XYZ file of C-alpha atoms in Angstrom:
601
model
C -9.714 67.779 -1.157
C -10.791 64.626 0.510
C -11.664 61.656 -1.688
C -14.857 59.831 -1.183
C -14.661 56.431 0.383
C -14.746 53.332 -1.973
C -15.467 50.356 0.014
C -13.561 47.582 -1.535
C -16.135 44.982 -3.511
C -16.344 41.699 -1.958
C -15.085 38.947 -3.816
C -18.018 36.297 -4.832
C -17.292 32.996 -3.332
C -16.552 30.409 -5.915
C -18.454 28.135 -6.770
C -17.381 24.769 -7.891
C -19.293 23.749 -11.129
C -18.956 20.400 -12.920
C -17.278 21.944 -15.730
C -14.511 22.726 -13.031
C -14.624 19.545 -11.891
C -15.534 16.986 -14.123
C -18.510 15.860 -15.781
C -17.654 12.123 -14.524
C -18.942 13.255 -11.259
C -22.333 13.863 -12.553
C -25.402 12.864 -14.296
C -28.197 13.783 -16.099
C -31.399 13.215 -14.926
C -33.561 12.376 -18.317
C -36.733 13.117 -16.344
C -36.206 16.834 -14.841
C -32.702 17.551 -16.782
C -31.025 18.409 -13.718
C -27.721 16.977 -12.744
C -27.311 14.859 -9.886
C -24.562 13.049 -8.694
C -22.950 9.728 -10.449
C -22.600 7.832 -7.742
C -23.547 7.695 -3.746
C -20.009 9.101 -2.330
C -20.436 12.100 -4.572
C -23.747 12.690 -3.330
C -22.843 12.424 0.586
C -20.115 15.475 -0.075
C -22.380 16.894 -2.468
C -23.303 19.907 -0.307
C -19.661 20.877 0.457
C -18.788 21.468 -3.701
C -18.342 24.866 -3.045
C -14.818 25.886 -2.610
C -15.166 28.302 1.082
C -16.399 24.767 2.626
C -13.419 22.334 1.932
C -12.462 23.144 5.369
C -15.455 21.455 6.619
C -14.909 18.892 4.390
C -11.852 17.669 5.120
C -12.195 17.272 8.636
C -15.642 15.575 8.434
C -13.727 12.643 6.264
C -10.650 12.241 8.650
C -13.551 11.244 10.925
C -15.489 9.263 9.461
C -12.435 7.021 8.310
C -11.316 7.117 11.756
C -14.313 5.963 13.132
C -14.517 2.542 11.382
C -10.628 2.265 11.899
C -11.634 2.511 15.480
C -14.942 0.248 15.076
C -13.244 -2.045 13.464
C -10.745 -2.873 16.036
C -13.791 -3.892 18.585
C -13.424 -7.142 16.289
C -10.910 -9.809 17.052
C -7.260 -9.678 16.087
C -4.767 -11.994 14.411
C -3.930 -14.731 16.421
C -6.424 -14.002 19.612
C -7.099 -16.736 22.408
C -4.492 -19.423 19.835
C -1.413 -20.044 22.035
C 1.230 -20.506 21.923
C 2.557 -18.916 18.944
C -0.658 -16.575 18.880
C -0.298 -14.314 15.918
C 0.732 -10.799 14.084
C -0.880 -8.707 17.183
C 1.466 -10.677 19.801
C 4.343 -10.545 17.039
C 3.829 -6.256 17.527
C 3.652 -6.695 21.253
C 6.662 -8.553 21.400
C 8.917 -6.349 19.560
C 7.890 -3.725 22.018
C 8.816 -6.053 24.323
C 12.257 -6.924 22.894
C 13.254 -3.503 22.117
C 12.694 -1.918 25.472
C 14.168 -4.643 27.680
C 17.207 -5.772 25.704
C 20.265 -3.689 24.527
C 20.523 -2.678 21.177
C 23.024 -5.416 19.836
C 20.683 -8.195 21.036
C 17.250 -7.250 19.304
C 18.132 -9.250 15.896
C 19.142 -12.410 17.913
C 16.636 -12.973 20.362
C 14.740 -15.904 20.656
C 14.273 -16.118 16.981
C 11.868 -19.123 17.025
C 9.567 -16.806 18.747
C 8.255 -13.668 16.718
C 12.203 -12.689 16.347
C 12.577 -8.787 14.625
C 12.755 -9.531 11.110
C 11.983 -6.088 9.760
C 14.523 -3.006 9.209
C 15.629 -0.616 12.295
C 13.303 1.927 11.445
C 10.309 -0.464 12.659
C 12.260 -1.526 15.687
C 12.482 2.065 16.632
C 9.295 2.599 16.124
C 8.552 -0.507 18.408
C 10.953 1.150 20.645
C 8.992 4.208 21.063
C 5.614 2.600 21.150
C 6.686 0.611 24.064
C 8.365 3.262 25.817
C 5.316 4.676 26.149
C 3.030 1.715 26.475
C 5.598 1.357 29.550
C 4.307 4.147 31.256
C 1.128 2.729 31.407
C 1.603 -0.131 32.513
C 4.804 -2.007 32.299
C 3.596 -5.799 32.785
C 2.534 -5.767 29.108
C 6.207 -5.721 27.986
C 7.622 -7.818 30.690
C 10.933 -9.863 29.607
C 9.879 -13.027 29.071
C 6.361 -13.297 31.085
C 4.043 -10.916 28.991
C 4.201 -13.448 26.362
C 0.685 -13.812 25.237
C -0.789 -10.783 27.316
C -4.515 -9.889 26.185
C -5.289 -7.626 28.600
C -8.187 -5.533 27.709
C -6.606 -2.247 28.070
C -3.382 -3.414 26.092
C -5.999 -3.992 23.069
C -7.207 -0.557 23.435
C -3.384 0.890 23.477
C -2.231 -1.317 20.729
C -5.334 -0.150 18.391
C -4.905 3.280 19.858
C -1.073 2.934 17.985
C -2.173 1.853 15.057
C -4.441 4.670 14.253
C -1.969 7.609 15.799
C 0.593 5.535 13.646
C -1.568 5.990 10.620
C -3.006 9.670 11.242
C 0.967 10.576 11.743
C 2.098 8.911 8.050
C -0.637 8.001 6.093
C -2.976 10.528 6.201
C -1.069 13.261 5.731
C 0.752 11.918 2.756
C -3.124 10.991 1.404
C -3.814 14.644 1.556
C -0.831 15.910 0.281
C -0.635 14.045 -3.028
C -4.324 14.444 -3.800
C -4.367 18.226 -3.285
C -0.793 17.888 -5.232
C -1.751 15.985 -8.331
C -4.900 17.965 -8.280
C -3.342 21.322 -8.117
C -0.927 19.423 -11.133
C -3.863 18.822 -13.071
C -6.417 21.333 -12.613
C -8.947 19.254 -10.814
C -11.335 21.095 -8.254
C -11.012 20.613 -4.444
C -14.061 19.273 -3.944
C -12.934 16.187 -6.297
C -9.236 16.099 -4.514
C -12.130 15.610 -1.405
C -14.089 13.024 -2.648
C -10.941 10.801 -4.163
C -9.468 11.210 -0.453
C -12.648 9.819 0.765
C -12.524 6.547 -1.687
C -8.376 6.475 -0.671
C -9.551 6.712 3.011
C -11.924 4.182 3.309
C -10.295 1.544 0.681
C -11.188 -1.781 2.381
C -8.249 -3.922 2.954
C -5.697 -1.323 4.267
C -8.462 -1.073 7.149
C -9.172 -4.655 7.070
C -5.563 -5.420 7.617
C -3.880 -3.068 9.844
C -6.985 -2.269 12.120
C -8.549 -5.510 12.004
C -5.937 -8.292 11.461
C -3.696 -5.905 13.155
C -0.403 -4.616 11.529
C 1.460 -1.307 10.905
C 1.525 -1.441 6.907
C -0.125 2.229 6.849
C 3.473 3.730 7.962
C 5.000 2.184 4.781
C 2.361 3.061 2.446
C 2.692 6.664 4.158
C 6.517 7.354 3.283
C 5.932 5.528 -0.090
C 2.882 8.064 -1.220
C 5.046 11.014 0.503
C 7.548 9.948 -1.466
C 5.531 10.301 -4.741
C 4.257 13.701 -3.130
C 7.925 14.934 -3.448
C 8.432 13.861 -7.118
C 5.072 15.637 -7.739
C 6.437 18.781 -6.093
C 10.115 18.307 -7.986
C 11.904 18.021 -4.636
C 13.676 14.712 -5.567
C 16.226 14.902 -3.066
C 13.491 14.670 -0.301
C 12.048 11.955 -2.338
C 14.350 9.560 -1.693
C 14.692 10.401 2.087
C 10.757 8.935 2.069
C 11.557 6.066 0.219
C 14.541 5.273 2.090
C 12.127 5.243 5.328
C 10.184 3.151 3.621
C 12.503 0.784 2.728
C 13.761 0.964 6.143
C 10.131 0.398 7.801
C 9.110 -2.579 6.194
C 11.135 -4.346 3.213
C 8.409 -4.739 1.004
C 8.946 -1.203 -0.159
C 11.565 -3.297 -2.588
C 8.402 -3.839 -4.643
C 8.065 0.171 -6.036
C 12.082 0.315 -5.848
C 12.385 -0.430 -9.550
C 9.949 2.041 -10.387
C 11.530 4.584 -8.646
C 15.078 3.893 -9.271
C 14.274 4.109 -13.236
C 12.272 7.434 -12.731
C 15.160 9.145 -10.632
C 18.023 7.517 -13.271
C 15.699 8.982 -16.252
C 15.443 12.822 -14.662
C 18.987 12.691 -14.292
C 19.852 11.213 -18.246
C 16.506 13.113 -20.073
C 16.480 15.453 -21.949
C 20.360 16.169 -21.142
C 22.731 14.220 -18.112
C 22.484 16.191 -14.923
C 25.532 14.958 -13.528
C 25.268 17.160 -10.290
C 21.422 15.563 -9.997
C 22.669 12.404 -10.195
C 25.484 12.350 -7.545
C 23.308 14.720 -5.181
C 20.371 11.678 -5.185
C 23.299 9.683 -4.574
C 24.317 10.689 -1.664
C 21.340 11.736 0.028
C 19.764 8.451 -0.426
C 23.752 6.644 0.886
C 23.607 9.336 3.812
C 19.509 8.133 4.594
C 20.288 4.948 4.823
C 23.333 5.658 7.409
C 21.130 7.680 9.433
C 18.693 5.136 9.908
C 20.933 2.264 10.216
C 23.729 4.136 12.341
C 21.915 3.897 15.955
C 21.977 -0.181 15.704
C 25.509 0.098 14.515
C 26.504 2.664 16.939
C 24.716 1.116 20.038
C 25.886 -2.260 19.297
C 29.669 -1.194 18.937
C 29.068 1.123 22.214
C 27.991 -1.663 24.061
C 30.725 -4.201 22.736
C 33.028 -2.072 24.236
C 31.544 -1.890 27.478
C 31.571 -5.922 27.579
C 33.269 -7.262 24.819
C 31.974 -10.713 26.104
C 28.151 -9.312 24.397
C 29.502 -10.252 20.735
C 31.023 -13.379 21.301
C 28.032 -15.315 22.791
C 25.997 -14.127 19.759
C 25.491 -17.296 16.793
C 26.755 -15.564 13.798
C 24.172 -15.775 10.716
C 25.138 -18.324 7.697
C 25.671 -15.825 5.507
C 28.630 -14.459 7.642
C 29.922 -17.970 8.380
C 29.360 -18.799 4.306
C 31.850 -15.464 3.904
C 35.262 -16.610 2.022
C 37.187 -14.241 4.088
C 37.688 -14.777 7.775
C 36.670 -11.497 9.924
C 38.612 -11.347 13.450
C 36.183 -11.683 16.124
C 38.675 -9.541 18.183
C 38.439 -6.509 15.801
C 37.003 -3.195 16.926
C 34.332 -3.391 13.367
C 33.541 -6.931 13.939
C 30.434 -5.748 15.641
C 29.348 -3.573 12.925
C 29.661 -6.836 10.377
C 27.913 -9.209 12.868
C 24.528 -6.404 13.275
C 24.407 -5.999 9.548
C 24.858 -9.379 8.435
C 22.719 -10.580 10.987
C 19.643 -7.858 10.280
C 19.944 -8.908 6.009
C 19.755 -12.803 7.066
C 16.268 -11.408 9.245
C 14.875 -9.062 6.692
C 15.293 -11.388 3.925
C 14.449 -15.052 4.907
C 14.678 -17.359 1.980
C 14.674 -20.091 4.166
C 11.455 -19.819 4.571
C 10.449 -21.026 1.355
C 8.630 -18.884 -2.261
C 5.613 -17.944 -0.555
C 4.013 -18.387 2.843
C 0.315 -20.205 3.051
C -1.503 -19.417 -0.163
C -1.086 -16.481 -1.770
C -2.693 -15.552 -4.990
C 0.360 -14.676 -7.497
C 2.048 -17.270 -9.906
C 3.938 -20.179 -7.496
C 0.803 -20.375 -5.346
C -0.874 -21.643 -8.739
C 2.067 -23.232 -10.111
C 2.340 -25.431 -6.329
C -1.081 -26.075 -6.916
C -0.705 -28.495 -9.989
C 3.081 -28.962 -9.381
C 4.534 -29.190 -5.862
C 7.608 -26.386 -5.567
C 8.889 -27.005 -2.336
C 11.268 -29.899 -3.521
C 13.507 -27.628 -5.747
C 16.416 -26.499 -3.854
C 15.775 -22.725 -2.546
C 18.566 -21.209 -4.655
C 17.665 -22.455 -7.927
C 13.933 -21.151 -6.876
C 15.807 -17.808 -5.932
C 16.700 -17.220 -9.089
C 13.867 -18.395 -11.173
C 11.735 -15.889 -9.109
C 13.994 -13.373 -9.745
C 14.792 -13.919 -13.565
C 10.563 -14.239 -13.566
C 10.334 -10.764 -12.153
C 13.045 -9.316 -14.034
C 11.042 -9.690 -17.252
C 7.729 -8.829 -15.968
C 8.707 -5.046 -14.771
C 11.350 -4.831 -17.791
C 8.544 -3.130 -19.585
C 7.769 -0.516 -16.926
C 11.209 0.185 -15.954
C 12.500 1.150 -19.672
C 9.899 3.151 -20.329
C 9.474 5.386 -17.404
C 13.515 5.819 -17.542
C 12.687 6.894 -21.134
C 9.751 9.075 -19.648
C 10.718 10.435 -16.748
C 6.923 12.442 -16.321
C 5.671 12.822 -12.835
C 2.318 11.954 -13.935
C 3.403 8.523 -15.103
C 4.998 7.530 -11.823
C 1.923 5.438 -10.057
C 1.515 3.772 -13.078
C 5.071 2.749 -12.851
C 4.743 2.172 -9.439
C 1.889 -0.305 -9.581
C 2.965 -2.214 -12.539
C 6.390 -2.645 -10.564
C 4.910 -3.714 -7.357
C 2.189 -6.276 -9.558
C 5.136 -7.424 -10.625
C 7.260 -8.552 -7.478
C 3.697 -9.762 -5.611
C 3.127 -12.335 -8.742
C 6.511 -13.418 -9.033
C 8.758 -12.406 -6.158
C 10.393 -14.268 -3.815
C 8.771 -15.164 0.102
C 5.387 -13.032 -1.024
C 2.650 -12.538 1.793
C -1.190 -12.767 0.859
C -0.915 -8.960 3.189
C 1.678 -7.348 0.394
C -1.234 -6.798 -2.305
C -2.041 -3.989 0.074
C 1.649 -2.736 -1.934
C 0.213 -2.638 -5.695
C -3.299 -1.361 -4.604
C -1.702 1.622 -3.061
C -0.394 3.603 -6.115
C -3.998 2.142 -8.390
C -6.325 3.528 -5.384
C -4.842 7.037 -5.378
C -4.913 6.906 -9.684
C -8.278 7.898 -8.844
C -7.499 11.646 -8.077
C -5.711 12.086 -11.681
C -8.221 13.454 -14.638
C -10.585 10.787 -15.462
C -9.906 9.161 -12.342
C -13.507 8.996 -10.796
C -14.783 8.979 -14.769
C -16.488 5.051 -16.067
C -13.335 3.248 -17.273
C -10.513 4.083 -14.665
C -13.152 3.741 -11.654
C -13.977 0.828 -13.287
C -10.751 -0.777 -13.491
C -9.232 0.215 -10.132
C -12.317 -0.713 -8.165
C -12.494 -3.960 -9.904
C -8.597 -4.355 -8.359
C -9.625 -3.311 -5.222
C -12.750 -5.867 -4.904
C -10.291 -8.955 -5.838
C -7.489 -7.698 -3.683
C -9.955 -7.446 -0.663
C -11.634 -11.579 -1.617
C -8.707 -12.689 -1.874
C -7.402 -11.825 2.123
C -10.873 -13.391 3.035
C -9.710 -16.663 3.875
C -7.011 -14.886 6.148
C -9.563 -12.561 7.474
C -11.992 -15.853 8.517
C -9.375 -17.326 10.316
C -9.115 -14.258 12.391
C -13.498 -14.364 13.116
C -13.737 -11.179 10.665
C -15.772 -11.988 8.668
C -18.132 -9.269 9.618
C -15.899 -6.425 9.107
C -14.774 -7.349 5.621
C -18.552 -7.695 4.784
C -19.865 -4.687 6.046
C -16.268 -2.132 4.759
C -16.361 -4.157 1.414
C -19.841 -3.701 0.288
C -19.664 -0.026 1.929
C -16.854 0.796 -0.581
C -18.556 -0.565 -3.620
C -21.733 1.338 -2.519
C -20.121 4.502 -2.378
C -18.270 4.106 -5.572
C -21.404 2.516 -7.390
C -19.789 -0.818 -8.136
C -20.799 -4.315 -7.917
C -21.810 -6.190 -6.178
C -23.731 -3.307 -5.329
C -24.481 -0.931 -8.208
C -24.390 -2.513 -11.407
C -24.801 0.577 -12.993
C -21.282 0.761 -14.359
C -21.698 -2.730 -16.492
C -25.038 -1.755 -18.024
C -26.265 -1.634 -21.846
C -26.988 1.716 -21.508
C -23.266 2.379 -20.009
C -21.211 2.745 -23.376
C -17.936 3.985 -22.120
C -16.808 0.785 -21.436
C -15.693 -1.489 -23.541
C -17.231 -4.949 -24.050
C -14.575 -7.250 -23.454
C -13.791 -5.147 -20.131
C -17.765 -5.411 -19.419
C -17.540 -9.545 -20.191
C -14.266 -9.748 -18.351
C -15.229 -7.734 -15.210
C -18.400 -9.251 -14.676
C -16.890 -12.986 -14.978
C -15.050 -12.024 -12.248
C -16.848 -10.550 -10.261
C -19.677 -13.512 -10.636
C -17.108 -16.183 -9.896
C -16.410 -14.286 -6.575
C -20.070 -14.126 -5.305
C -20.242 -17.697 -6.962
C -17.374 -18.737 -4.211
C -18.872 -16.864 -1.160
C -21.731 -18.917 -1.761
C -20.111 -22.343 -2.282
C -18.090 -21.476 0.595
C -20.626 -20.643 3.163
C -23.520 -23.618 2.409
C -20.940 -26.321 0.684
C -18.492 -28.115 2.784
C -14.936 -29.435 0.340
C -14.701 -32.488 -0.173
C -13.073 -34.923 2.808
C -9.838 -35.663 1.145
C -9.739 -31.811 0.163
C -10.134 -29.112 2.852
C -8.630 -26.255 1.063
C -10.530 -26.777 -1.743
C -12.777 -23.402 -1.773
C -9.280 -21.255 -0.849
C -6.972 -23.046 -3.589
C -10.007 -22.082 -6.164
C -9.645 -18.208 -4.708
C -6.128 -18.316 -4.991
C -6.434 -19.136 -8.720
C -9.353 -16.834 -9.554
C -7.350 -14.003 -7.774
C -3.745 -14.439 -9.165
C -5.716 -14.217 -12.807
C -6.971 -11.350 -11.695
C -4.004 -9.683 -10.573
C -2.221 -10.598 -13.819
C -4.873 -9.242 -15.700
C -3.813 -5.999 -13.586
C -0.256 -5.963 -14.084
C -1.056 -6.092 -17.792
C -3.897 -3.119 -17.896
C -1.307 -1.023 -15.552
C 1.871 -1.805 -17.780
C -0.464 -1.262 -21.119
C -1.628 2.067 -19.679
C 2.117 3.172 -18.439
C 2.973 2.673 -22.349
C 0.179 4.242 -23.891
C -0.061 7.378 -22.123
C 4.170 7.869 -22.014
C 3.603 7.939 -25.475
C 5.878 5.415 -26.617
C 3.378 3.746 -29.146
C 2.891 6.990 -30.810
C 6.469 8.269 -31.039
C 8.664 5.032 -31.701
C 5.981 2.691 -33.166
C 3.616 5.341 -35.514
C 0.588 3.940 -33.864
C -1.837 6.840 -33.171
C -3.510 5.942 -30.037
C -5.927 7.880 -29.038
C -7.231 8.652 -25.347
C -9.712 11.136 -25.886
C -12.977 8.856 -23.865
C -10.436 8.720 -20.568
C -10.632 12.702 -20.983
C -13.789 13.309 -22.707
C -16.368 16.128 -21.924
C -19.984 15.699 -22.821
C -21.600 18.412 -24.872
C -24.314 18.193 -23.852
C -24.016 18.338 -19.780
C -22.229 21.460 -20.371
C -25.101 22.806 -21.716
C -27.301 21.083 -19.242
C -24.988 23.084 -16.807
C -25.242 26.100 -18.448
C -29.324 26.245 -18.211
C -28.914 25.278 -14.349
C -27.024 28.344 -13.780
């Protein structure tokens, strides 16, 4: 006998309701008792909540952020039409430059007084590449010696062009990856993983900086979050291939490497040693670093042996001369010695002084009232490091002590707060480093909710003020009007929305409330005094000393919250102190939107 035929039932599409999601993404509205959304970005990807749409989704905000990348860049550029030494865009060009026309063993010794490579191999590769191919276009734009200074239209266009592919290769993908991974961690919905990569994607001063000002900081922050991606996922061996790359991109990485070196030592001592663990992570992060560093080795001995004449008419570095042993010039691994001595005394240039112009973190305001650069360097060496010992002591114990996955961006921006306050030769550019891991605490439970949105847009808004005086020197001050007050209007922050700071808004605490709004009034306060009131003759960096102060508070304020929120939610309090500490308004559901939903549907 022949059965009758059951079609098979289609499955009903899924649809994403706030209870999935989380009730910080909605409100109520006390007229009609409908929900709505909380704030504006919610409400542009409001009609792609359900699930069998994310596809549409995701696409639509890779092109929107690429768009005002690309917008952006119609602006002006660090260091256009201001010979001779120009600025960071001819600094890019010329590496390019550099790495295409010289051989290997010469690209750390060039012309050093002009833009000379003083970042790892892995970003002169990648300048290698990039010109390579910039070559094919048109090779007078990386000219030995007489494309100095080149601002040929259609080398703008190719120069933005590698900044985006740059960041759409690194960036972006490691963006996705960890907000679909933490979400998938912690059982948030898609369609919130979507609207976090949305606030990620559009965060002001990355833009600002590497699409405006012009740099390639996306690439680090790229193998840094893919890095985290891989701890998230337990492959920790893969982990520190990322963070080795980023390390070997741009130096700065250094700032997270405390954070990370306590995390991986604490998986391999808690809750038993894993010895195997230990010397595995060991040797894959020894073998990355040989890898990267073995085609500048290789190529340089390859070519001393082609014309041994090549090493001995390069300067050796001071640190080599300084060496108590003498090293035969003659010998087949002097080469070796002379590239890697000579790349360290490049990456890490203490001559140059504790910080560079003024940058918001502790020196800049202790120069201010008492003049630094009379101290001898070394004895400023090790104050600075002695300074930042202590401050990421805290973080480093106890995320060795609790190795959890979901504790690592804390860790990770405490650690890098840490080094840009008190570090050594800090940029005003590196607070792009601690705002990385705070921005993407956004897509962890709570993240979008009133406090933690709160807190890390707050960051985000002094970070961006305080790279204004950089960005007016470069003529954009458009751009960081128009992507600043974007952000906070999507995110429904001041000084937009002051919805967040209201009476009404009780999940905040008052002394946040009094704190963030003195802050953020002292900043609008500035922009004023800045625009309509010249400083006083015998003080022309008056109005950016004042944001250099008003910023470094601000950032300490933020190491603090970020090492204070590392501790509480490790637990540490709790199980070593008896303090019951509770978290339950970071994580709380309201009663009665849940109902509210529950009549809706």
């Amino acid at each position: 006998m022949f059965t009758p035929h059951r079609p098979r039932k289609k499955k009903k599409a899924a649809v994403t309701t706030t209870s999935v999601i989380a009730q910080s993404l909605v409100v109520t509205d006390p007229k009609t008792t409908e929900l709505a959304p909380a704030f504006p970005l919610v409400s542009f990807l409001w009609p792609g909540r359900k699930s069998t749409s994310q596809w549409i989704v995701l696409p639509l905000i890779l092109m929107v952020a690429g768009l005002f990348r690309w917008t952006v860049g119609i602006w002006g550029y660090s260091g256009y039409q201001t010979p001779p030494m120009h600025g960071d865009f001819e600094a890019q060009r010329h590496w390019m430059e550099i790495t295409t026309q010289l051989p290997i063993s010469k690209w750390y010794f060039y012309d050093l007084q002009y833009w000379g490579l003083d970042y790892p191999p892995l970003t002169a590769y990648h300048s290698w590449l990039l010109g390579k191919v910039g070559s094919l276009i048109q090779p007078r734009w990386f000219t030995l010696g007489t494309s100095r200074g080149t601002e040929e239209q259609l080398l703008k266009v190719y120069m933005r062009a590698t900044v985006l592919v740059s960041e759409y290769a690194s960036y972006v993908p490691a963006a996705i990856l960890f907000n679909r991974k933490i979400a998938k961690l912690r059982g948030i919905s898609a369609w919130e993983s979507s609207v976090v990569l949305a606030a990620v994607l559009l965060q002001p001063s990355t833009i600002l900086i590497d699409h405006a000002h012009f740099q390639y900081n996306t690439v680090i922050l790229g193998l840094v979050l893919a890095s985290m991606t891989s701890v998230l996922a337990n492959r920790y061996l893969w982990s520190c291939v990322f963070f080795v790359g980023a390390l070997c991109f741009k130096q700065m990485a250094l700032y997270f490497a405390p954070a990370m070196f306590a995390y991986l030592v604490g998986i391999c001592l808690v809750p038993r040693p894993n010895v195997l663990r230990f010397v595995s992570i060991s040797l894959v992060t020894i073998l990355s670093f040989a890898v990267i560093y073995g085609p500048l080795l290789l190529g340089s001995l390859y070519e001393s042996t082609k014309d041994s004449k090549l090493v001995n008419n390069l300067e050796p570095p001071p640190t080599l001369k300084s060496l108590p042993l003498q090293i035969d010039t003659n010998s087949w691994y002097y080469p070796l010695v002379l590239q890697l001595a000579q790349s360290m005394y490049r990456i890490f240039p203490f001559a140059r002084g504790i910080f560079e112009d003024k940058v918001a973190n502790f020196w800049g305001c202790v120069h201010t009232v008492h003049k630094l650069n009379g101290y001898p360097i070394p004895m400023l060496q090790r104050i600075s490091m002695l300074a930042t010992f202590i401050s990421i002591l805290p973080t480093c114990m106890t995320i060795s002590l609790f190795p959890r996955k979901e504790l690592l961006p804390w860790a990770m921006a405490s650690s890098a707060w840490g080094f840009f306050l008190f570090s050594f030769q800090v940029h005003e550019k590196s607070v792009l480093l601690p705002l990385l891991p705070m921005t993407v605490l956004l897509g962890i439970e709570g993240g979008l909710g009133t406090e933690l949105r709160a807190w890390i847009g707050w960051a985000n808004i002094i970070g961006v003020w305080t790279l204004f005086p950089l960005l007016k020197r470069d003529e954009l001050r458009m751009p960081y009007a128009v992507l600043t007050l974007l952000w906070t209007y999507l995110l429904g922050l001041p000084p937009v929305s002051w919805r967040l700071y209201t009476p009404r808004q009780s999940e905040l605490a008052a002394p946040t409330k009094l704190l963030h709004l003195a802050f953020y009034m002292a900043m609008l306060i500035w922009h004023v005094l800045e625009a309509f009131v010249a400083p006083p003759a015998g003080k022309p960096d008056l109005w950016v000393v004042i944001n250099t102060l008003i910023g470094a508070a601000g950032f300490g304020i933020c190491l603090l919250w970020c090492s204070w929120q590392l501790i509480l939610r490790s637990g540490l309090m709790e199980d070593y102190f008896g303090v019951r500490i509770r978290l339950e308004k970071l994580e709380k559901v309201d009663v009665k939107e849940k109902k509210a939903l529950k009549k809706s549907q």
